[in-house]
PDB file of C-alpha atoms and ligand atoms in Angstrom:
ATOM      1  CA  MET A   1     -29.283  -6.416   3.979  1.00  0.00           C
ATOM      2  CA  SER A   2     -29.769  -5.408   7.598  1.00  0.00           C
ATOM      3  CA  GLU A   3     -32.013  -2.454   8.134  1.00  0.00           C
ATOM      4  CA  ILE A   4     -30.408   0.964   7.965  1.00  0.00           C
ATOM      5  CA  HIS A   5     -31.534   3.187  10.795  1.00  0.00           C
ATOM      6  CA  ARG A   6     -29.176   6.119  10.425  1.00  0.00           C
ATOM      7  CA  PRO A   7     -28.034   8.336   7.565  1.00  0.00           C
ATOM      8  CA  VAL A   8     -25.662   6.426   5.325  1.00  0.00           C
ATOM      9  CA  ARG A   9     -22.109   7.761   5.493  1.00  0.00           C
ATOM     10  CA  THR A  10     -19.212   5.796   4.046  1.00  0.00           C
ATOM     11  CA  ARG A  11     -15.548   6.675   3.899  1.00  0.00           C
ATOM     12  CA  PHE A  12     -12.380   5.902   2.059  1.00  0.00           C
ATOM     13  CA  ALA A  13      -9.425   6.278   4.402  1.00  0.00           C
ATOM     14  CA  PRO A  14      -6.138   5.921   2.539  1.00  0.00           C
ATOM     15  CA  SER A  15      -2.718   6.265   4.074  1.00  0.00           C
ATOM     16  CA  PRO A  16      -0.744   8.635   1.841  1.00  0.00           C
ATOM     17  CA  THR A  17       2.063   6.202   1.126  1.00  0.00           C
ATOM     18  CA  GLY A  18       2.105   6.223  -2.686  1.00  0.00           C
ATOM     19  CA  TYR A  19      -0.056   5.889  -5.766  1.00  0.00           C
ATOM     20  CA  LEU A  20      -3.614   4.587  -5.595  1.00  0.00           C
ATOM     21  CA  HIS A  21      -3.627   0.836  -6.156  1.00  0.00           C
ATOM     22  CA  ILE A  22      -6.344  -0.825  -8.274  1.00  0.00           C
ATOM     23  CA  GLY A  23      -7.507  -2.766  -5.226  1.00  0.00           C
ATOM     24  CA  SER A  24      -7.888   0.447  -3.221  1.00  0.00           C
ATOM     25  CA  MET A  25      -9.746   2.095  -6.061  1.00  0.00           C
ATOM     26  CA  ARG A  26     -12.197  -0.786  -5.991  1.00  0.00           C
ATOM     27  CA  THR A  27     -12.751  -0.031  -2.294  1.00  0.00           C
ATOM     28  CA  VAL A  28     -13.331   3.618  -3.221  1.00  0.00           C
ATOM     29  CA  LEU A  29     -15.858   2.560  -5.833  1.00  0.00           C
ATOM     30  CA  PHE A  30     -17.809   0.320  -3.458  1.00  0.00           C
ATOM     31  CA  ASN A  31     -17.948   3.031  -0.798  1.00  0.00           C
ATOM     32  CA  TRP A  32     -19.059   5.587  -3.342  1.00  0.00           C
ATOM     33  CA  LEU A  33     -21.689   3.291  -4.894  1.00  0.00           C
ATOM     34  CA  PHE A  34     -22.989   2.381  -1.451  1.00  0.00           C
ATOM     35  CA  ALA A  35     -23.348   6.023  -0.454  1.00  0.00           C
ATOM     36  CA  ARG A  36     -24.968   6.979  -3.752  1.00  0.00           C
ATOM     37  CA  HIS A  37     -27.329   3.984  -3.698  1.00  0.00           C
ATOM     38  CA  HIS A  38     -28.659   5.109  -0.333  1.00  0.00           C
ATOM     39  CA  GLY A  39     -28.581   8.840  -1.004  1.00  0.00           C
ATOM     40  CA  GLY A  40     -25.845   9.226   1.630  1.00  0.00           C
ATOM     41  CA  GLN A  41     -22.441  10.880   1.909  1.00  0.00           C
ATOM     42  CA  PHE A  42     -19.035   9.688   0.755  1.00  0.00           C
ATOM     43  CA  ILE A  43     -16.139  10.966   2.862  1.00  0.00           C
ATOM     44  CA  LEU A  44     -12.403  11.019   2.232  1.00  0.00           C
ATOM     45  CA  ARG A  45     -10.189  10.789   5.307  1.00  0.00           C
ATOM     46  CA  ILE A  46      -6.421  10.877   5.117  1.00  0.00           C
ATOM     47  CA  GLU A  47      -4.770   8.469   7.572  1.00  0.00           C
ATOM     48  CA  ASP A  48      -1.336  10.026   7.812  1.00  0.00           C
ATOM     49  CA  THR A  49      -0.315   8.933  11.291  1.00  0.00           C
ATOM     50  CA  ASP A  50       2.534   6.694  10.190  1.00  0.00           C
ATOM     51  CA  ARG A  51       5.149   9.383   9.748  1.00  0.00           C
ATOM     52  CA  LYS A  52       7.789   6.935   8.557  1.00  0.00           C
ATOM     53  CA  ARG A  53       5.703   5.836   5.564  1.00  0.00           C
ATOM     54  CA  TYR A  54       4.393   9.298   4.654  1.00  0.00           C
ATOM     55  CA  VAL A  55       4.985  10.254   1.013  1.00  0.00           C
ATOM     56  CA  PRO A  56       4.581  13.955   0.164  1.00  0.00           C
ATOM     57  CA  GLY A  57       2.198  14.480  -2.754  1.00  0.00           C
ATOM     58  CA  ALA A  58       0.461  11.113  -2.306  1.00  0.00           C
ATOM     59  CA  GLU A  59      -2.686  12.719  -0.919  1.00  0.00           C
ATOM     60  CA  GLU A  60      -3.051  14.985  -3.950  1.00  0.00           C
ATOM     61  CA  GLN A  61      -2.556  12.025  -6.242  1.00  0.00           C
ATOM     62  CA  VAL A  62      -5.234   9.989  -4.490  1.00  0.00           C
ATOM     63  CA  VAL A  63      -7.764  12.820  -4.737  1.00  0.00           C
ATOM     64  CA  GLN A  64      -6.898  13.406  -8.377  1.00  0.00           C
ATOM     65  CA  SER A  65      -7.267   9.729  -9.292  1.00  0.00           C
ATOM     66  CA  ILE A  66     -10.665   9.491  -7.583  1.00  0.00           C
ATOM     67  CA  ARG A  67     -11.885  12.579  -9.402  1.00  0.00           C
ATOM     68  CA  MET A  68     -10.454  11.443 -12.709  1.00  0.00           C
ATOM     69  CA  ILE A  69     -12.504   8.296 -12.733  1.00  0.00           C
ATOM     70  CA  GLY A  70     -15.517  10.474 -12.112  1.00  0.00           C
ATOM     71  CA  LEU A  71     -16.361   9.813  -8.456  1.00  0.00           C
ATOM     72  CA  ASP A  72     -17.246  12.837  -6.345  1.00  0.00           C
ATOM     73  CA  ILE A  73     -16.342  13.324  -2.704  1.00  0.00           C
ATOM     74  CA  ASP A  74     -18.793  14.990  -0.300  1.00  0.00           C
ATOM     75  CA  GLU A  75     -16.452  15.726   2.621  1.00  0.00           C
ATOM     76  CA  GLY A  76     -12.684  15.642   2.826  1.00  0.00           C
ATOM     77  CA  PRO A  77      -9.490  17.556   3.588  1.00  0.00           C
ATOM     78  CA  GLU A  78      -9.726  20.187   0.888  1.00  0.00           C
ATOM     79  CA  ILE A  79     -13.526  20.313   0.676  1.00  0.00           C
ATOM     80  CA  GLY A  80     -14.104  20.472   4.411  1.00  0.00           C
ATOM     81  CA  GLY A  81     -17.342  19.405   6.059  1.00  0.00           C
ATOM     82  CA  PRO A  82     -19.035  19.320   9.442  1.00  0.00           C
ATOM     83  CA  TYR A  83     -16.772  16.646  10.980  1.00  0.00           C
ATOM     84  CA  GLY A  84     -13.317  17.923  10.061  1.00  0.00           C
ATOM     85  CA  PRO A  85     -10.422  18.132  10.081  1.00  0.00           C
ATOM     86  CA  TYR A  86     -10.254  15.138   7.732  1.00  0.00           C
ATOM     87  CA  ARG A  87      -6.513  14.600   8.010  1.00  0.00           C
ATOM     88  CA  GLN A  88      -5.579  12.514  11.050  1.00  0.00           C
ATOM     89  CA  SER A  89      -2.342  14.392  11.731  1.00  0.00           C
ATOM     90  CA  GLU A  90      -4.550  17.420  12.451  1.00  0.00           C
ATOM     91  CA  ARG A  91      -6.660  15.524  14.979  1.00  0.00           C
ATOM     92  CA  LEU A  92      -4.033  14.558  17.551  1.00  0.00           C
ATOM     93  CA  ASP A  93      -5.715  16.508  20.368  1.00  0.00           C
ATOM     94  CA  ILE A  94      -8.907  14.533  19.836  1.00  0.00           C
ATOM     95  CA  TYR A  95      -7.080  11.180  20.074  1.00  0.00           C
ATOM     96  CA  HIS A  96      -5.169  12.257  23.178  1.00  0.00           C
ATOM     97  CA  LYS A  97      -8.316  13.361  24.965  1.00  0.00           C
ATOM     98  CA  LEU A  98     -10.183  10.147  24.208  1.00  0.00           C
ATOM     99  CA  ALA A  99      -7.169   7.969  24.996  1.00  0.00           C
ATOM    100  CA  ALA A 100      -6.894   9.677  28.383  1.00  0.00           C
ATOM    101  CA  GLU A 101     -10.551   8.840  29.042  1.00  0.00           C
ATOM    102  CA  LEU A 102     -10.001   5.165  28.262  1.00  0.00           C
ATOM    103  CA  GLU A 103      -6.814   5.116  30.297  1.00  0.00           C
ATOM    104  CA  ALA A 104      -8.628   6.562  33.307  1.00  0.00           C
ATOM    105  CA  GLN A 105     -11.114   3.692  33.041  1.00  0.00           C
ATOM    106  CA  GLY A 106      -8.346   1.094  32.842  1.00  0.00           C
ATOM    107  CA  TYR A 107      -8.982   0.122  29.210  1.00  0.00           C
ATOM    108  CA  LEU A 108      -5.584   1.455  28.141  1.00  0.00           C
ATOM    109  CA  TYR A 109      -2.363   1.214  30.098  1.00  0.00           C
ATOM    110  CA  ARG A 110       1.108   2.692  29.858  1.00  0.00           C
ATOM    111  CA  CYS A 111       3.832   0.381  28.646  1.00  0.00           C
ATOM    112  CA  TYR A 112       7.394   1.524  29.292  1.00  0.00           C
ATOM    113  CA  CYS A 113       9.146  -1.448  27.686  1.00  0.00           C
ATOM    114  CA  SER A 114      12.052  -0.558  25.422  1.00  0.00           C
ATOM    115  CA  PRO A 115      12.187  -1.754  21.792  1.00  0.00           C
ATOM    116  CA  GLU A 116      15.119  -3.972  22.854  1.00  0.00           C
ATOM    117  CA  ARG A 117      13.042  -5.690  25.533  1.00  0.00           C
ATOM    118  CA  LEU A 118      10.149  -6.220  23.110  1.00  0.00           C
ATOM    119  CA  GLU A 119      12.550  -7.820  20.626  1.00  0.00           C
ATOM    120  CA  GLN A 120      13.887 -10.080  23.325  1.00  0.00           C
ATOM    121  CA  VAL A 121      10.352 -11.130  24.318  1.00  0.00           C
ATOM    122  CA  ASN A 122       9.599 -11.990  20.704  1.00  0.00           C
ATOM    123  CA  ARG A 123      12.820 -13.951  20.300  1.00  0.00           C
ATOM    124  CA  GLU A 124      11.881 -16.022  23.334  1.00  0.00           C
ATOM    125  CA  ARG A 125       8.369 -16.551  22.037  1.00  0.00           C
ATOM    126  CA  GLN A 126       9.718 -17.622  18.690  1.00  0.00           C
ATOM    127  CA  ALA A 127      11.986 -20.145  20.385  1.00  0.00           C
ATOM    128  CA  ARG A 128       8.882 -21.574  22.095  1.00  0.00           C
ATOM    129  CA  LYS A 129       7.120 -21.592  18.685  1.00  0.00           C
ATOM    130  CA  GLU A 130       4.588 -19.025  19.904  1.00  0.00           C
ATOM    131  CA  PRO A 131       3.293 -16.199  17.713  1.00  0.00           C
ATOM    132  CA  PRO A 132       4.879 -12.779  18.323  1.00  0.00           C
ATOM    133  CA  GLY A 133       3.247 -10.598  20.936  1.00  0.00           C
ATOM    134  CA  TYR A 134       3.692  -8.630  24.113  1.00  0.00           C
ATOM    135  CA  ASP A 135       3.964 -10.438  27.470  1.00  0.00           C
ATOM    136  CA  ARG A 136       1.920  -7.785  29.334  1.00  0.00           C
ATOM    137  CA  LEU A 137       4.685  -7.003  31.788  1.00  0.00           C
ATOM    138  CA  CYS A 138       3.584  -3.376  32.218  1.00  0.00           C
ATOM    139  CA  ARG A 139      -0.044  -4.388  32.676  1.00  0.00           C
ATOM    140  CA  ARG A 140       1.063  -6.071  35.913  1.00  0.00           C
ATOM    141  CA  LEU A 141       3.204  -3.214  37.296  1.00  0.00           C
ATOM    142  CA  SER A 142       2.467  -2.201  40.857  1.00  0.00           C
ATOM    143  CA  PRO A 143       1.526   1.452  41.512  1.00  0.00           C
ATOM    144  CA  GLU A 144       5.031   1.971  42.989  1.00  0.00           C
ATOM    145  CA  GLU A 145       6.761   0.509  39.914  1.00  0.00           C
ATOM    146  CA  ARG A 146       4.606   2.653  37.667  1.00  0.00           C
ATOM    147  CA  ALA A 147       5.396   5.767  39.696  1.00  0.00           C
ATOM    148  CA  ALA A 148       9.107   4.968  39.452  1.00  0.00           C
ATOM    149  CA  CYS A 149       8.901   4.748  35.633  1.00  0.00           C
ATOM    150  CA  GLU A 150       7.082   8.079  35.562  1.00  0.00           C
ATOM    151  CA  ALA A 151       9.631   9.672  37.889  1.00  0.00           C
ATOM    152  CA  ASP A 152      12.390   8.459  35.548  1.00  0.00           C
ATOM    153  CA  GLY A 153      10.594  10.192  32.681  1.00  0.00           C
ATOM    154  CA  ARG A 154      10.509   6.906  30.755  1.00  0.00           C
ATOM    155  CA  ALA A 155       8.924   7.054  27.286  1.00  0.00           C
ATOM    156  CA  TYR A 156       5.759   4.985  27.011  1.00  0.00           C
ATOM    157  CA  VAL A 157       3.097   3.771  24.620  1.00  0.00           C
ATOM    158  CA  LEU A 158      -0.559   3.234  25.472  1.00  0.00           C
ATOM    159  CA  ARG A 159      -1.711  -0.345  25.008  1.00  0.00           C
ATOM    160  CA  LEU A 160      -5.191  -1.807  24.853  1.00  0.00           C
ATOM    161  CA  ALA A 161      -5.986  -3.941  27.909  1.00  0.00           C
ATOM    162  CA  VAL A 162      -7.819  -6.695  26.048  1.00  0.00           C
ATOM    163  CA  PRO A 163     -10.038  -8.996  28.105  1.00  0.00           C
ATOM    164  CA  LEU A 164      -8.102 -12.144  28.953  1.00  0.00           C
ATOM    165  CA  GLU A 165     -11.154 -14.361  28.750  1.00  0.00           C
ATOM    166  CA  GLY A 166     -14.304 -14.628  26.682  1.00  0.00           C
ATOM    167  CA  GLU A 167     -14.866 -14.077  22.998  1.00  0.00           C
ATOM    168  CA  THR A 168     -15.249 -11.193  20.603  1.00  0.00           C
ATOM    169  CA  THR A 169     -17.550 -11.320  17.609  1.00  0.00           C
ATOM    170  CA  VAL A 170     -17.167  -9.287  14.434  1.00  0.00           C
ATOM    171  CA  PRO A 171     -20.536  -9.085  12.695  1.00  0.00           C
ATOM    172  CA  ASP A 172     -19.797  -8.762   8.989  1.00  0.00           C
ATOM    173  CA  LEU A 173     -22.434  -7.964   6.420  1.00  0.00           C
ATOM    174  CA  ILE A 174     -20.975 -10.329   3.832  1.00  0.00           C
ATOM    175  CA  ARG A 175     -19.510 -13.110   5.972  1.00  0.00           C
ATOM    176  CA  GLY A 176     -21.828 -13.152   8.952  1.00  0.00           C
ATOM    177  CA  ASP A 177     -20.433 -13.421  12.511  1.00  0.00           C
ATOM    178  CA  ILE A 178     -16.713 -14.043  12.929  1.00  0.00           C
ATOM    179  CA  THR A 179     -15.942 -15.035  16.528  1.00  0.00           C
ATOM    180  CA  ILE A 180     -12.504 -15.348  18.086  1.00  0.00           C
ATOM    181  CA  ARG A 181     -11.253 -16.161  21.569  1.00  0.00           C
ATOM    182  CA  ASN A 182      -9.893 -13.142  23.448  1.00  0.00           C
ATOM    183  CA  SER A 183      -7.006 -15.254  24.738  1.00  0.00           C
ATOM    184  CA  THR A 184      -5.602 -15.180  21.181  1.00  0.00           C
ATOM    185  CA  LEU A 185      -5.507 -11.359  21.148  1.00  0.00           C
ATOM    186  CA  ASN A 186      -2.613  -9.088  22.032  1.00  0.00           C
ATOM    187  CA  ASP A 187      -2.457  -5.835  23.971  1.00  0.00           C
ATOM    188  CA  LEU A 188      -1.914  -3.781  20.819  1.00  0.00           C
ATOM    189  CA  VAL A 189      -0.429  -0.299  20.899  1.00  0.00           C
ATOM    190  CA  MET A 190      -3.035   2.428  20.516  1.00  0.00           C
ATOM    191  CA  ILE A 191      -0.881   5.543  21.050  1.00  0.00           C
ATOM    192  CA  LYS A 192       2.777   5.384  20.044  1.00  0.00           C
ATOM    193  CA  SER A 193       5.638   6.948  21.962  1.00  0.00           C
ATOM    194  CA  ASP A 194       5.771   9.811  19.427  1.00  0.00           C
ATOM    195  CA  GLY A 195       2.227  10.710  20.490  1.00  0.00           C
ATOM    196  CA  TYR A 196       0.671   9.576  17.204  1.00  0.00           C
ATOM    197  CA  PRO A 197      -2.182   7.081  17.346  1.00  0.00           C
ATOM    198  CA  THR A 198      -1.976   3.752  15.532  1.00  0.00           C
ATOM    199  CA  TYR A 199      -4.416   3.010  12.735  1.00  0.00           C
ATOM    200  CA  HIS A 200      -6.589   0.975  15.098  1.00  0.00           C
ATOM    201  CA  PHE A 201      -7.235   3.787  17.534  1.00  0.00           C
ATOM    202  CA  ALA A 202      -7.480   6.691  15.100  1.00  0.00           C
ATOM    203  CA  ALA A 203      -9.726   4.916  12.615  1.00  0.00           C
ATOM    204  CA  ILE A 204     -12.236   3.886  15.273  1.00  0.00           C
ATOM    205  CA  VAL A 205     -12.325   7.324  16.903  1.00  0.00           C
ATOM    206  CA  ASP A 206     -12.786   8.986  13.530  1.00  0.00           C
ATOM    207  CA  ASP A 207     -15.372   6.567  12.206  1.00  0.00           C
ATOM    208  CA  HIS A 208     -17.400   7.298  15.319  1.00  0.00           C
ATOM    209  CA  LEU A 209     -16.935  11.075  15.375  1.00  0.00           C
ATOM    210  CA  MET A 210     -17.498  11.346  11.625  1.00  0.00           C
ATOM    211  CA  GLN A 211     -20.686   9.292  12.076  1.00  0.00           C
ATOM    212  CA  ILE A 212     -19.664   6.654   9.564  1.00  0.00           C
ATOM    213  CA  SER A 213     -22.589   4.230   9.273  1.00  0.00           C
ATOM    214  CA  HIS A 214     -20.945   1.545   7.108  1.00  0.00           C
ATOM    215  CA  VAL A 215     -17.262   0.652   7.016  1.00  0.00           C
ATOM    216  CA  LEU A 216     -16.416  -0.966   3.685  1.00  0.00           C
ATOM    217  CA  ARG A 217     -12.741  -1.919   3.697  1.00  0.00           C
ATOM    218  CA  GLY A 218     -10.405  -4.655   2.489  1.00  0.00           C
ATOM    219  CA  ASP A 219     -10.641  -8.036   4.182  1.00  0.00           C
ATOM    220  CA  GLU A 220      -7.014  -7.755   5.302  1.00  0.00           C
ATOM    221  CA  TRP A 221      -8.544  -5.906   8.278  1.00  0.00           C
ATOM    222  CA  ILE A 222     -10.615  -8.858   9.493  1.00  0.00           C
ATOM    223  CA  ALA A 223      -7.735 -10.148  11.625  1.00  0.00           C
ATOM    224  CA  THR A 224      -7.584  -6.924  13.649  1.00  0.00           C
ATOM    225  CA  ALA A 225     -11.320  -6.169  13.558  1.00  0.00           C
ATOM    226  CA  PRO A 226     -11.803  -7.740  17.051  1.00  0.00           C
ATOM    227  CA  TYR A 227      -9.666  -4.911  18.471  1.00  0.00           C
ATOM    228  CA  HIS A 228     -11.920  -2.425  16.769  1.00  0.00           C
ATOM    229  CA  ILE A 229     -15.002  -4.092  18.225  1.00  0.00           C
ATOM    230  CA  LEU A 230     -13.407  -3.957  21.691  1.00  0.00           C
ATOM    231  CA  LEU A 231     -12.692  -0.244  21.290  1.00  0.00           C
ATOM    232  CA  TYR A 232     -16.336   0.392  20.431  1.00  0.00           C
ATOM    233  CA  LYS A 233     -17.352  -1.580  23.539  1.00  0.00           C
ATOM    234  CA  PHE A 234     -14.918   0.243  25.812  1.00  0.00           C
ATOM    235  CA  PHE A 235     -16.064   3.625  24.534  1.00  0.00           C
ATOM    236  CA  GLY A 236     -19.710   2.538  24.685  1.00  0.00           C
ATOM    237  CA  TRP A 237     -20.334   3.685  21.110  1.00  0.00           C
ATOM    238  CA  GLU A 238     -22.685   2.306  18.505  1.00  0.00           C
ATOM    239  CA  MET A 239     -20.785   0.302  15.892  1.00  0.00           C
ATOM    240  CA  PRO A 240     -21.015   0.890  12.188  1.00  0.00           C
ATOM    241  CA  VAL A 241     -22.008  -1.976   9.906  1.00  0.00           C
ATOM    242  CA  TRP A 242     -18.834  -3.839   8.909  1.00  0.00           C
ATOM    243  CA  VAL A 243     -18.346  -4.892   5.314  1.00  0.00           C
ATOM    244  CA  HIS A 244     -15.011  -6.560   4.573  1.00  0.00           C
ATOM    245  CA  LEU A 245     -14.457  -6.688   0.850  1.00  0.00           C
ATOM    246  CA  PRO A 246     -12.432  -9.480  -0.743  1.00  0.00           C
ATOM    247  CA  GLN A 247      -9.078  -8.273  -2.001  1.00  0.00           C
ATOM    248  CA  VAL A 248      -8.152  -8.183  -5.647  1.00  0.00           C
ATOM    249  CA  LEU A 249      -5.831 -11.100  -6.361  1.00  0.00           C
ATOM    250  CA  GLY A 250      -3.578 -11.882  -9.291  1.00  0.00           C
ATOM    251  CA  PRO A 251      -3.996 -15.044 -11.367  1.00  0.00           C
ATOM    252  CA  ASP A 252      -1.632 -16.820  -8.944  1.00  0.00           C
ATOM    253  CA  GLY A 253      -4.012 -16.204  -6.050  1.00  0.00           C
ATOM    254  CA  LYS A 254      -1.601 -13.730  -4.420  1.00  0.00           C
ATOM    255  CA  LYS A 255      -2.438 -10.122  -3.585  1.00  0.00           C
ATOM    256  CA  LEU A 256      -2.236  -8.016  -6.758  1.00  0.00           C
ATOM    257  CA  SER A 257       1.169  -6.395  -7.021  1.00  0.00           C
ATOM    258  CA  LYS A 258       3.600  -4.925  -9.514  1.00  0.00           C
ATOM    259  CA  ARG A 259       4.672  -8.342 -10.759  1.00  0.00           C
ATOM    260  CA  HIS A 260       1.178  -8.835 -12.193  1.00  0.00           C
ATOM    261  CA  GLY A 261       1.490  -5.686 -14.351  1.00  0.00           C
ATOM    262  CA  ASP A 262       0.127  -2.191 -13.796  1.00  0.00           C
ATOM    263  CA  THR A 263      -1.425  -1.701 -10.409  1.00  0.00           C
ATOM    264  CA  ALA A 264      -1.598   2.094 -10.089  1.00  0.00           C
ATOM    265  CA  ILE A 265      -4.813   3.647 -11.270  1.00  0.00           C
ATOM    266  CA  ASN A 266      -2.995   6.608 -12.828  1.00  0.00           C
ATOM    267  CA  GLU A 267      -1.024   4.238 -15.072  1.00  0.00           C
ATOM    268  CA  TYR A 268      -4.301   3.171 -16.664  1.00  0.00           C
ATOM    269  CA  LEU A 269      -5.474   6.755 -17.006  1.00  0.00           C
ATOM    270  CA  GLU A 270      -2.149   7.795 -18.540  1.00  0.00           C
ATOM    271  CA  LYS A 271      -2.408   4.976 -21.056  1.00  0.00           C
ATOM    272  CA  GLY A 272      -5.721   6.405 -22.179  1.00  0.00           C
ATOM    273  CA  TYR A 273      -8.221   4.026 -20.615  1.00  0.00           C
ATOM    274  CA  LEU A 274     -11.504   5.897 -20.215  1.00  0.00           C
ATOM    275  CA  PRO A 275     -12.803   6.508 -16.679  1.00  0.00           C
ATOM    276  CA  GLU A 276     -16.035   4.674 -17.585  1.00  0.00           C
ATOM    277  CA  ALA A 277     -14.031   1.627 -18.663  1.00  0.00           C
ATOM    278  CA  ILE A 278     -12.015   1.665 -15.441  1.00  0.00           C
ATOM    279  CA  VAL A 279     -15.145   1.878 -13.288  1.00  0.00           C
ATOM    280  CA  ASN A 280     -16.742  -0.926 -15.265  1.00  0.00           C
ATOM    281  CA  PHE A 281     -13.611  -3.061 -14.950  1.00  0.00           C
ATOM    282  CA  LEU A 282     -13.304  -2.437 -11.195  1.00  0.00           C
ATOM    283  CA  ALA A 283     -16.936  -3.356 -10.590  1.00  0.00           C
ATOM    284  CA  LEU A 284     -16.716  -6.541 -12.618  1.00  0.00           C
ATOM    285  CA  ILE A 285     -13.597  -7.920 -10.924  1.00  0.00           C
ATOM    286  CA  GLY A 286     -14.975 -10.792  -8.895  1.00  0.00           C
ATOM    287  CA  TRP A 287     -18.611 -10.072  -9.655  1.00  0.00           C
ATOM    288  CA  SER A 288     -21.078 -10.370 -12.476  1.00  0.00           C
ATOM    289  CA  TYR A 289     -24.562  -8.990 -12.554  1.00  0.00           C
ATOM    290  CA  ASP A 290     -25.902 -11.825 -14.649  1.00  0.00           C
ATOM    291  CA  GLU A 291     -24.668 -14.215 -17.308  1.00  0.00           C
ATOM    292  CA  THR A 292     -24.425 -11.682 -20.093  1.00  0.00           C
ATOM    293  CA  THR A 293     -23.976  -8.039 -18.983  1.00  0.00           C
ATOM    294  CA  GLU A 294     -20.424  -6.802 -19.478  1.00  0.00           C
ATOM    295  CA  LEU A 295     -20.870  -3.051 -19.696  1.00  0.00           C
ATOM    296  CA  MET A 296     -22.569  -1.039 -17.005  1.00  0.00           C
ATOM    297  CA  THR A 297     -22.789   2.675 -16.438  1.00  0.00           C
ATOM    298  CA  ARG A 298     -22.245   4.276 -13.057  1.00  0.00           C
ATOM    299  CA  GLU A 299     -26.005   4.750 -12.707  1.00  0.00           C
ATOM    300  CA  GLU A 300     -26.657   1.098 -13.458  1.00  0.00           C
ATOM    301  CA  LEU A 301     -24.031   0.098 -10.913  1.00  0.00           C
ATOM    302  CA  ILE A 302     -25.590   2.308  -8.239  1.00  0.00           C
ATOM    303  CA  ARG A 303     -28.886   0.501  -8.813  1.00  0.00           C
ATOM    304  CA  ALA A 304     -27.233  -2.935  -8.978  1.00  0.00           C
ATOM    305  CA  LEU A 305     -25.676  -2.756  -5.523  1.00  0.00           C
ATOM    306  CA  TYR A 306     -28.156  -5.288  -4.257  1.00  0.00           C
ATOM    307  CA  ALA A 307     -30.127  -6.924  -7.007  1.00  0.00           C
ATOM    308  CA  GLY A 308     -32.718  -8.520  -4.769  1.00  0.00           C
ATOM    309  CA  ALA A 309     -33.744 -10.171  -8.014  1.00  0.00           C
ATOM    310  CA  TYR A 310     -32.489 -13.701  -7.724  1.00  0.00           C
ATOM    311  CA  GLN A 311     -35.538 -14.990  -9.545  1.00  0.00           C
ATOM    312  CA  SER A 312     -34.157 -13.569 -12.770  1.00  0.00           C
ATOM    313  CA  GLY A 313     -30.608 -14.744 -12.037  1.00  0.00           C
ATOM    314  CA  GLN A 314     -29.143 -11.351 -11.224  1.00  0.00           C
ATOM    315  CA  ARG A 315     -26.773 -10.680  -8.398  1.00  0.00           C
ATOM    316  CA  GLY A 316     -26.140  -7.389  -6.612  1.00  0.00           C
ATOM    317  CA  LEU A 317     -22.606  -6.094  -6.172  1.00  0.00           C
ATOM    318  CA  LEU A 318     -22.867  -6.658  -2.396  1.00  0.00           C
ATOM    319  CA  ASP A 319     -24.996  -9.813  -2.519  1.00  0.00           C
ATOM    320  CA  ARG A 320     -23.030 -12.911  -1.700  1.00  0.00           C
TER     321      ARG A 320
HETATM  322  N1  LIG B   1      -5.538   3.586   6.278  1.00  0.00           N
HETATM  323  C1  LIG B   1      -6.001   2.253   6.066  1.00  0.00           C
HETATM  324  C2  LIG B   1      -5.362   1.716   4.794  1.00  0.00           C
HETATM  325  O1  LIG B   1      -4.869   2.503   4.021  1.00  0.00           O
HETATM  326  C3  LIG B   1      -7.506   2.274   5.929  1.00  0.00           C
HETATM  327  C4  LIG B   1      -8.202   1.011   6.189  1.00  0.00           C
HETATM  328  C5  LIG B   1      -9.683   1.287   6.392  1.00  0.00           C
HETATM  329  O2  LIG B   1     -10.388   1.539   5.407  1.00  0.00           O
HETATM  330  O3  LIG B   1     -10.157   1.301   7.536  1.00  0.00           O
HETATM  331  O4  LIG B   1      -5.355   0.545   4.558  1.00  0.00           O
END
């Protein structure tokens, strides 16, 4: 475990798009255990910037499920806290201000391409057997061309001007360094034409402003983590420690979904499973403390985060 030199603050940042999935609840548990192990804070942040996928009532259900399995939240939308608001849709001004700063430094640029043009670009790429992506047309616009687009009042998105050369390394607590070539990256959208930020931009801004020290999230985010590292570099901010947790898979090796049975945490609660049993089950998916222990209390789990006791054959929840 690398040394911790700032107060431990972890967060769970769900998008309110439906019920809380078992896999997400495991992420909640790890964040909570990590914060409690280190005497830190556990924060809930609602990532509701994708207006098309927003489901009314989902936020309440998430909070209720977390509470029902007995995990307490230190800061969040209804509790408040020193770094609020904790709902991203209420933080648009913050994203706009910071995006403008990056744009002024040339790290973000305006892209006026229409959805039709982007589709066409992707069709052509597909025909050449290239992965989908943007061809950076607007990154190369001359000042006159740009001014003409502005004068026309063309809608635009803000894209990340990723370095065209070099490499980006994601230091991960569990996996070590993951390095990729920048030439394989895309100029991803950071601010959409509706003025809402994408996950990538909002999450990084918020993790920084909310002083998150450790980001524990599903490993489906490893692929886009290089963009997050670049944002930290461009802003000149100190990065959190990255911990990408393996996803919960079904017996067929595929991501756990409805066809494997119940996946919503409230379905288990409604069927009468005790919160203690659910916590125990979530902790022991993909991990065992030793050869024999099958029941652990929350307090035991908090202690068992890192066993540091290999000599007796025990393994901490975050030891790999
Ligand atoms: N809103 C993202 C999701 O629901 C959060 C990912 C993260 O923890 O950074 O998957």
